[in-house]
C-alpha positions as a LaTeX table, in Angstrom:
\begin{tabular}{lrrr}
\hline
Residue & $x$ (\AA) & $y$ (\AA) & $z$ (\AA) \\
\hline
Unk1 & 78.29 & 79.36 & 106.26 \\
Unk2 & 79.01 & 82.73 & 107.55 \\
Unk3 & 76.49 & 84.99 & 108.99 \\
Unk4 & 75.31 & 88.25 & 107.05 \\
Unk5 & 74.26 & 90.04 & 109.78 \\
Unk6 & 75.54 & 93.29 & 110.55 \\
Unk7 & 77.98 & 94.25 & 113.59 \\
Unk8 & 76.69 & 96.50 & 116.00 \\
Unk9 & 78.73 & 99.55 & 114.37 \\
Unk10 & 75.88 & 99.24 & 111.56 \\
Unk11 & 78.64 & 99.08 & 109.22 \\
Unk12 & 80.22 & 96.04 & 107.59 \\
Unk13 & 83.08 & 95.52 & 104.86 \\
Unk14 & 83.20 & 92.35 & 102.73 \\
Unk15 & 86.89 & 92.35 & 101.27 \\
Unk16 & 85.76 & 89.10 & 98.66 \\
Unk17 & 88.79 & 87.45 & 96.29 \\
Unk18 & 87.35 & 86.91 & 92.92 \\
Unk19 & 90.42 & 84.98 & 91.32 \\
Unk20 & 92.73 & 86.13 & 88.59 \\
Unk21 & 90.02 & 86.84 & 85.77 \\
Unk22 & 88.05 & 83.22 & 85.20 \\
Unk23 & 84.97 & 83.74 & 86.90 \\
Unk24 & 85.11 & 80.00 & 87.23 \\
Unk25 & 87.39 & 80.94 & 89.95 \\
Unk26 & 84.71 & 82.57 & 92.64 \\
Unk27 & 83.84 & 79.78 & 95.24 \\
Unk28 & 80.30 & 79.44 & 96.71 \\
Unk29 & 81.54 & 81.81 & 99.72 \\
Unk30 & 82.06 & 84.60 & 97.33 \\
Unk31 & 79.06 & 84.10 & 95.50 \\
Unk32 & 77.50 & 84.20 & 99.05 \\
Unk33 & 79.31 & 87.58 & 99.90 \\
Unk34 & 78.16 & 89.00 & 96.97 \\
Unk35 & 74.11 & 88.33 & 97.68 \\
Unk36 & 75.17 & 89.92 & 100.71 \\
Unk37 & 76.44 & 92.49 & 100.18 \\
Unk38 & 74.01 & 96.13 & 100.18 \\
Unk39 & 76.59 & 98.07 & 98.07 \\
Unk40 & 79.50 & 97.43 & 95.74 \\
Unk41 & 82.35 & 99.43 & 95.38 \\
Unk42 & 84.28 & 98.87 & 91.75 \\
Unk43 & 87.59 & 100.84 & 91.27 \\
Unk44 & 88.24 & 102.55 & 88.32 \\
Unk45 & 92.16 & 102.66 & 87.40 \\
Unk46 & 91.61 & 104.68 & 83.84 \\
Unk47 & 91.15 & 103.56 & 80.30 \\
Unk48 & 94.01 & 100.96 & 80.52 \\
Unk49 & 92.60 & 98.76 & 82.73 \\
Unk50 & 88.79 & 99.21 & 82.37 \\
Unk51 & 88.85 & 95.74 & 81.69 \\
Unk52 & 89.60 & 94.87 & 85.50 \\
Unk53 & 85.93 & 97.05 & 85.92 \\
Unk54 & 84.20 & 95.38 & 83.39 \\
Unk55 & 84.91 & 92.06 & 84.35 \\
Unk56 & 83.82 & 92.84 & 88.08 \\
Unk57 & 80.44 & 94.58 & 87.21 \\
Unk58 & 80.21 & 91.09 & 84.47 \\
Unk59 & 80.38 & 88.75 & 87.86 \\
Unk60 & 78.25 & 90.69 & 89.53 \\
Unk61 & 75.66 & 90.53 & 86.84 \\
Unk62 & 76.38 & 86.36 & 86.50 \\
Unk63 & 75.70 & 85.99 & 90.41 \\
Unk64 & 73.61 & 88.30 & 91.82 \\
Unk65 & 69.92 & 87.18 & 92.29 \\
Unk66 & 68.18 & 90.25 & 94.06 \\
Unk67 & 67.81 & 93.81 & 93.38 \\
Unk68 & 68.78 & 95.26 & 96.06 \\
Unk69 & 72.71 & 95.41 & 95.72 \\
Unk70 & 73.86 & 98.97 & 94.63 \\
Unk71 & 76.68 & 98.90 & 92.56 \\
Unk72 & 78.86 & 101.93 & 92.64 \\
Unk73 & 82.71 & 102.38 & 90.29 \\
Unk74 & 84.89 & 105.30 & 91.46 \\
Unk75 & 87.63 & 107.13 & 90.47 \\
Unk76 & 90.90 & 105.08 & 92.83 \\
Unk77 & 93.89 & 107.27 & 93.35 \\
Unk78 & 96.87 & 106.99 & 91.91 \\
Unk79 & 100.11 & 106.60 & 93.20 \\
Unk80 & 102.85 & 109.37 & 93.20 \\
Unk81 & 105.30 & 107.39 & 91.30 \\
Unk82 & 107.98 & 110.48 & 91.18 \\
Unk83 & 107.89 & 110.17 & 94.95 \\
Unk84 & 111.71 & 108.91 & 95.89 \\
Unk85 & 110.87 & 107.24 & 99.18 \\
Unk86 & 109.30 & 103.93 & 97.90 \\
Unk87 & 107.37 & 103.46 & 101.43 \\
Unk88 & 106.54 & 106.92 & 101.79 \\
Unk89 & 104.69 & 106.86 & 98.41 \\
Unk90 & 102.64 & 103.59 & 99.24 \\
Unk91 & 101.64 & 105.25 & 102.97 \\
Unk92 & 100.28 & 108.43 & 101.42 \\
Unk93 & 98.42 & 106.46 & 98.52 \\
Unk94 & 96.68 & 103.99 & 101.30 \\
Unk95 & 95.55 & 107.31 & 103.42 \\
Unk96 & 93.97 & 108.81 & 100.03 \\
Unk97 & 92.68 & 104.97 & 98.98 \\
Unk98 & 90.64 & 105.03 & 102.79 \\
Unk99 & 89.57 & 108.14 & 101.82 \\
Unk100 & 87.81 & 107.66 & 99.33 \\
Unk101 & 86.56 & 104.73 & 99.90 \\
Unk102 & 85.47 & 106.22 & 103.38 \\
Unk103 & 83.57 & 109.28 & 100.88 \\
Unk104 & 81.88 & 106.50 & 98.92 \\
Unk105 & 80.68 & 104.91 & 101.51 \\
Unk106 & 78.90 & 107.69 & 103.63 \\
Unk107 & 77.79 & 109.01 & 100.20 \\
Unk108 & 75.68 & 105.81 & 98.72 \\
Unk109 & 75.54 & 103.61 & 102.62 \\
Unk110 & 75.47 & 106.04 & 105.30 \\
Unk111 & 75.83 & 104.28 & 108.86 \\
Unk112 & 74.13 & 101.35 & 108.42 \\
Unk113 & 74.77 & 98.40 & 105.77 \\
Unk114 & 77.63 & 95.81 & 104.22 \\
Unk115 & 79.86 & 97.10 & 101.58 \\
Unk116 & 82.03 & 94.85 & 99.44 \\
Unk117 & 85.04 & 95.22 & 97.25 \\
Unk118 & 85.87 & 92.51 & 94.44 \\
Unk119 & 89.95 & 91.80 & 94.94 \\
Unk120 & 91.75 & 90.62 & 92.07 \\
Unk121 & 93.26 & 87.16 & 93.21 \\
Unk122 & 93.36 & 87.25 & 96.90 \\
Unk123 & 93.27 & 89.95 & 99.60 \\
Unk124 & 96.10 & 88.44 & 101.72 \\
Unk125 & 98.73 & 88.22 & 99.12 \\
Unk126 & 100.23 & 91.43 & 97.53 \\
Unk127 & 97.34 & 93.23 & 97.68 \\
Unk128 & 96.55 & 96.40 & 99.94 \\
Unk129 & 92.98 & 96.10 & 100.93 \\
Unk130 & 93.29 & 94.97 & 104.09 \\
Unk131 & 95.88 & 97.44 & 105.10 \\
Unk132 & 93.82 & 99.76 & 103.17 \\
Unk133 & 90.64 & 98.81 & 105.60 \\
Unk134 & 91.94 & 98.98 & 108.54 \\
Unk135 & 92.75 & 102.63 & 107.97 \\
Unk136 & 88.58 & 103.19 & 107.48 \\
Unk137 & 87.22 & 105.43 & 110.47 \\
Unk138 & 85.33 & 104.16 & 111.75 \\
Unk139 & 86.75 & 101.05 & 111.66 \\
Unk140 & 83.85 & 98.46 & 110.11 \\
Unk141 & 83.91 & 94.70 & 110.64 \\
Unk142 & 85.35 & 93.24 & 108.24 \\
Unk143 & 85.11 & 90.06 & 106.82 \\
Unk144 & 88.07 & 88.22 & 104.06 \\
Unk145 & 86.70 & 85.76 & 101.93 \\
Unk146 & 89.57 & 83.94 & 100.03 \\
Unk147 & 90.49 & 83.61 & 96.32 \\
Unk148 & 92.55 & 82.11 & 93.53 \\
Unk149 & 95.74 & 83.48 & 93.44 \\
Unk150 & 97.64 & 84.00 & 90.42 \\
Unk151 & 100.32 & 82.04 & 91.55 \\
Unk152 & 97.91 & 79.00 & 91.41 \\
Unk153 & 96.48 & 80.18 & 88.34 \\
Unk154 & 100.17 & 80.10 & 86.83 \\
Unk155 & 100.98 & 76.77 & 88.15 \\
Unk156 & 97.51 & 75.34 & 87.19 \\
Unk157 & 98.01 & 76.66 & 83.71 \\
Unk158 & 101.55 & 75.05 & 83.36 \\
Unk159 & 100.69 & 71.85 & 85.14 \\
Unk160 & 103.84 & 72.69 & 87.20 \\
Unk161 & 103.99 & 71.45 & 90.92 \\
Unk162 & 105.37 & 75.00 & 92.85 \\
Unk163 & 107.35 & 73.65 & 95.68 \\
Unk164 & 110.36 & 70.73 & 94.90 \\
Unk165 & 109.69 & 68.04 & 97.25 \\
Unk166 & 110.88 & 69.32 & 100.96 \\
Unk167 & 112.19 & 72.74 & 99.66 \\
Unk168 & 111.10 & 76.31 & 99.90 \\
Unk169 & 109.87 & 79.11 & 97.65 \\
Unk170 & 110.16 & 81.97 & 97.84 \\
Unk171 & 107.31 & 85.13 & 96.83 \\
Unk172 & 108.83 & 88.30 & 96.31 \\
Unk173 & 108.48 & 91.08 & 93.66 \\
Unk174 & 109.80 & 92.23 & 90.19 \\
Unk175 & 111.71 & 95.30 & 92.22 \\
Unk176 & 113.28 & 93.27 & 94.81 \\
Unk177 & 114.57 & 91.05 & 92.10 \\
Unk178 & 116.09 & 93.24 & 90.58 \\
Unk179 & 117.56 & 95.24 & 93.22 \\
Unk180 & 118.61 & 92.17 & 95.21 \\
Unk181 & 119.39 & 89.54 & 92.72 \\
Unk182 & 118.61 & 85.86 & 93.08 \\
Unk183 & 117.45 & 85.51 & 96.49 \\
Unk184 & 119.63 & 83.00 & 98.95 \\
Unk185 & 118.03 & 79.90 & 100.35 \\
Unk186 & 116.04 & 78.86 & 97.86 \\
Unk187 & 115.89 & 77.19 & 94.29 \\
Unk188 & 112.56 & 78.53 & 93.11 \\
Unk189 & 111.32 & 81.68 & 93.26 \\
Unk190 & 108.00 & 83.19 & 92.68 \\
Unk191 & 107.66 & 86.87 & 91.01 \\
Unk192 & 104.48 & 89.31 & 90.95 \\
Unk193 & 104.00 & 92.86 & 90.47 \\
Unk194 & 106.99 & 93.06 & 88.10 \\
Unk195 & 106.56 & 96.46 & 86.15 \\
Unk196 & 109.02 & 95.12 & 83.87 \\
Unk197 & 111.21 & 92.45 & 83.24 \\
Unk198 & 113.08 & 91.83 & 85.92 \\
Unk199 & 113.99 & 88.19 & 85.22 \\
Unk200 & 116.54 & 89.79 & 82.31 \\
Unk201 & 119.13 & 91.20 & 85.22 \\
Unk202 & 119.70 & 87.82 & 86.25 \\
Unk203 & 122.23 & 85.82 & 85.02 \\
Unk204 & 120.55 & 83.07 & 82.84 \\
Unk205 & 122.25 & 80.08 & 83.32 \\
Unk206 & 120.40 & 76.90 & 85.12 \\
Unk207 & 117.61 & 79.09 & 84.84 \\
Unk208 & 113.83 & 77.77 & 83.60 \\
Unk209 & 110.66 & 80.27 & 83.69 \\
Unk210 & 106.74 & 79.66 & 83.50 \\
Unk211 & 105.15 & 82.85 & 82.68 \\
Unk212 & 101.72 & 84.00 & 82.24 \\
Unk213 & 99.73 & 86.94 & 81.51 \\
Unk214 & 96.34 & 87.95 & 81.45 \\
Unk215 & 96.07 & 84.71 & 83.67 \\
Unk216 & 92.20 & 83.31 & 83.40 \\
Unk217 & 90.78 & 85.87 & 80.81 \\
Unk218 & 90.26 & 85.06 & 77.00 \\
Unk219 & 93.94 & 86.85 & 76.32 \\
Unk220 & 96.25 & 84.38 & 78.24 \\
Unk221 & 99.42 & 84.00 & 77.29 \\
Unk222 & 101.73 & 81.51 & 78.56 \\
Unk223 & 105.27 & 80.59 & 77.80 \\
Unk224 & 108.25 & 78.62 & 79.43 \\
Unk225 & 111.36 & 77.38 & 78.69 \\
Unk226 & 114.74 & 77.66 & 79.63 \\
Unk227 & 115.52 & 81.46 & 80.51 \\
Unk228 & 118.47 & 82.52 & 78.15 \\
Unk229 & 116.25 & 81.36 & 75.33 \\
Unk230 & 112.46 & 81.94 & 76.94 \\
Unk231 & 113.32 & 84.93 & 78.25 \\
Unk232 & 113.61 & 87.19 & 75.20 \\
Unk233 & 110.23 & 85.44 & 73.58 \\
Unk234 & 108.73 & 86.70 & 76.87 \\
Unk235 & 110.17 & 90.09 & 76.80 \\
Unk236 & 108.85 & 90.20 & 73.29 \\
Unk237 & 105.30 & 88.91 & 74.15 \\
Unk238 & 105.11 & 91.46 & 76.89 \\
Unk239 & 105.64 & 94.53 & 75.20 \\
Unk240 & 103.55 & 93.88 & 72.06 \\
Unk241 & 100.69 & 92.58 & 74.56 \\
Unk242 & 100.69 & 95.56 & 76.40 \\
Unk243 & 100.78 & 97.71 & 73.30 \\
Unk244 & 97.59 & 96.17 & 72.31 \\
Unk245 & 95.86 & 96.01 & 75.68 \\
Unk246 & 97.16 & 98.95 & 77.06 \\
Unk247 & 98.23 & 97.30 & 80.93 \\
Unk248 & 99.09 & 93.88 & 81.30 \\
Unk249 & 99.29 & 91.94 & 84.62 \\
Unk250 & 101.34 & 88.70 & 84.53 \\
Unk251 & 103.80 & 86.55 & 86.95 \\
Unk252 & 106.43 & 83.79 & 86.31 \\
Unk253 & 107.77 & 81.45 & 88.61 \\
Unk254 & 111.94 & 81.08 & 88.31 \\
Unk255 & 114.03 & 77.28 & 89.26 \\
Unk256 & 116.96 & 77.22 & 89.32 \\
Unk257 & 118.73 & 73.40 & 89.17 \\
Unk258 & 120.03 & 72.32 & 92.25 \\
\hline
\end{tabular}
């Protein structure tokens, strides 16, 4: 078991994957990181996705046994999405991201204490945090405790085995998809953070999708099939779900017959 003790900066960030909504999905180490933890910061992303808040402050009320954990939401920034240079726009939202976390943290911690942040799925895979952290000044200690991924969520949920036996995969996003087309080397290909549908610019034939939204929470949705006739049902899925939610978060994993 890790130690809880603080580094000699006085200041300690716990960065701890919670899974893709099924609280089931925290392990004993993240339940651990939570006890340990002397503040917790929980994003707020607006009305459409207050449900990503609620279900964070709901774990923390399953798990935590003490009262001494402070448990702070703030306001995250938002992305200039009108900014044309794609990197550009990502580097300027990280710098105002470590800011305010930075603010939140003098403001409710001071000097001396261990933070911790509840990451959706898990902080090493398409998520910012750590880059995000490492921006922090000064720089804290900073501990990763791992999650469930939504890609194993996805594959768990369709009883589907990810890899074909001695072959690739590839993990990319909705944009790149679309921009890039079917990407060369492989025969099954992964896709998160897809604003959209990018699986409709491809051309469908040989083509079989597993999709999921809302992976782990009481709203899942899951559909597969071959893509010229799966991939209209899940275009169709998608936009009335998000109508009624408001934000939807979902992934699909693409093979394509050898």
């Amino acid at each position: 078991m890790r130690s809880s003790a603080l580094p000699p900066s006085g200041v300690a960030l716990s960065l701890i994957g919670i899974g893709s909504g099924d609280p089931g999905h925290l392990t004993r180490d993240a339940i651990r990181a939570i006890n340990a933890a002397d503040l917790i910061l929980i994003p707020r992303k607006g009305d459409e996705k207050s449900e990503l808040a609620d279900l964070r402050r709901s774990i923390c009320n399953d798990v935590l046994t003490g009262d001494n954990t402070r448990i702070v939401e703030f306001d995250l920034p938002v992305r200039n999405a009108a900014e044309s240079d794609y990197r550009k726009a990502v580097d300027d939202w990280h710098d105002a991201v470590a800011a305010a976390w930075s603010q939140e943290i003098r403001g409710h911690l001071g000097d001396q204490g261990r933070v911790s942040l509840l990451i959706w799925g898990d902080p090493s895979l398409y998520d910012s945090s750590l880059r995000i952290a490492r921006r922090l000044d000064p720089l804290p200690e900073i501990e990763v405790v791992p999650g469930v991924t939504s890609i194993q969520a996805l594959c768990a949920a369709h009883a589907l085995p990810l890899n074909e036996i001695g072959e690739p995969f590839l993990v990319t996003t909705g944009r790149r998809l679309r921009e890039d087309g079917w990407p060369v080397g492989t025969n099954t290909v992964v896709v998160m953070l897809d604003g959209g549908t990018a699986f409709q610019s491809l051309d469908p034939a040989g083509l079989h999708i597993w999709w999921g939204a809302y992976l782990g929470m009481p709203a899942e949705i899951l559909i597969s099939g071959l893509l010229a006739e799966a991939g209209p049902r899940i275009a169709a899925a998608r936009s009335e779900a998000r109508a009624q939610h408001g934000w939807i978060m979902d992934s699909y994993v693409l093979k394509r017959s050898a």
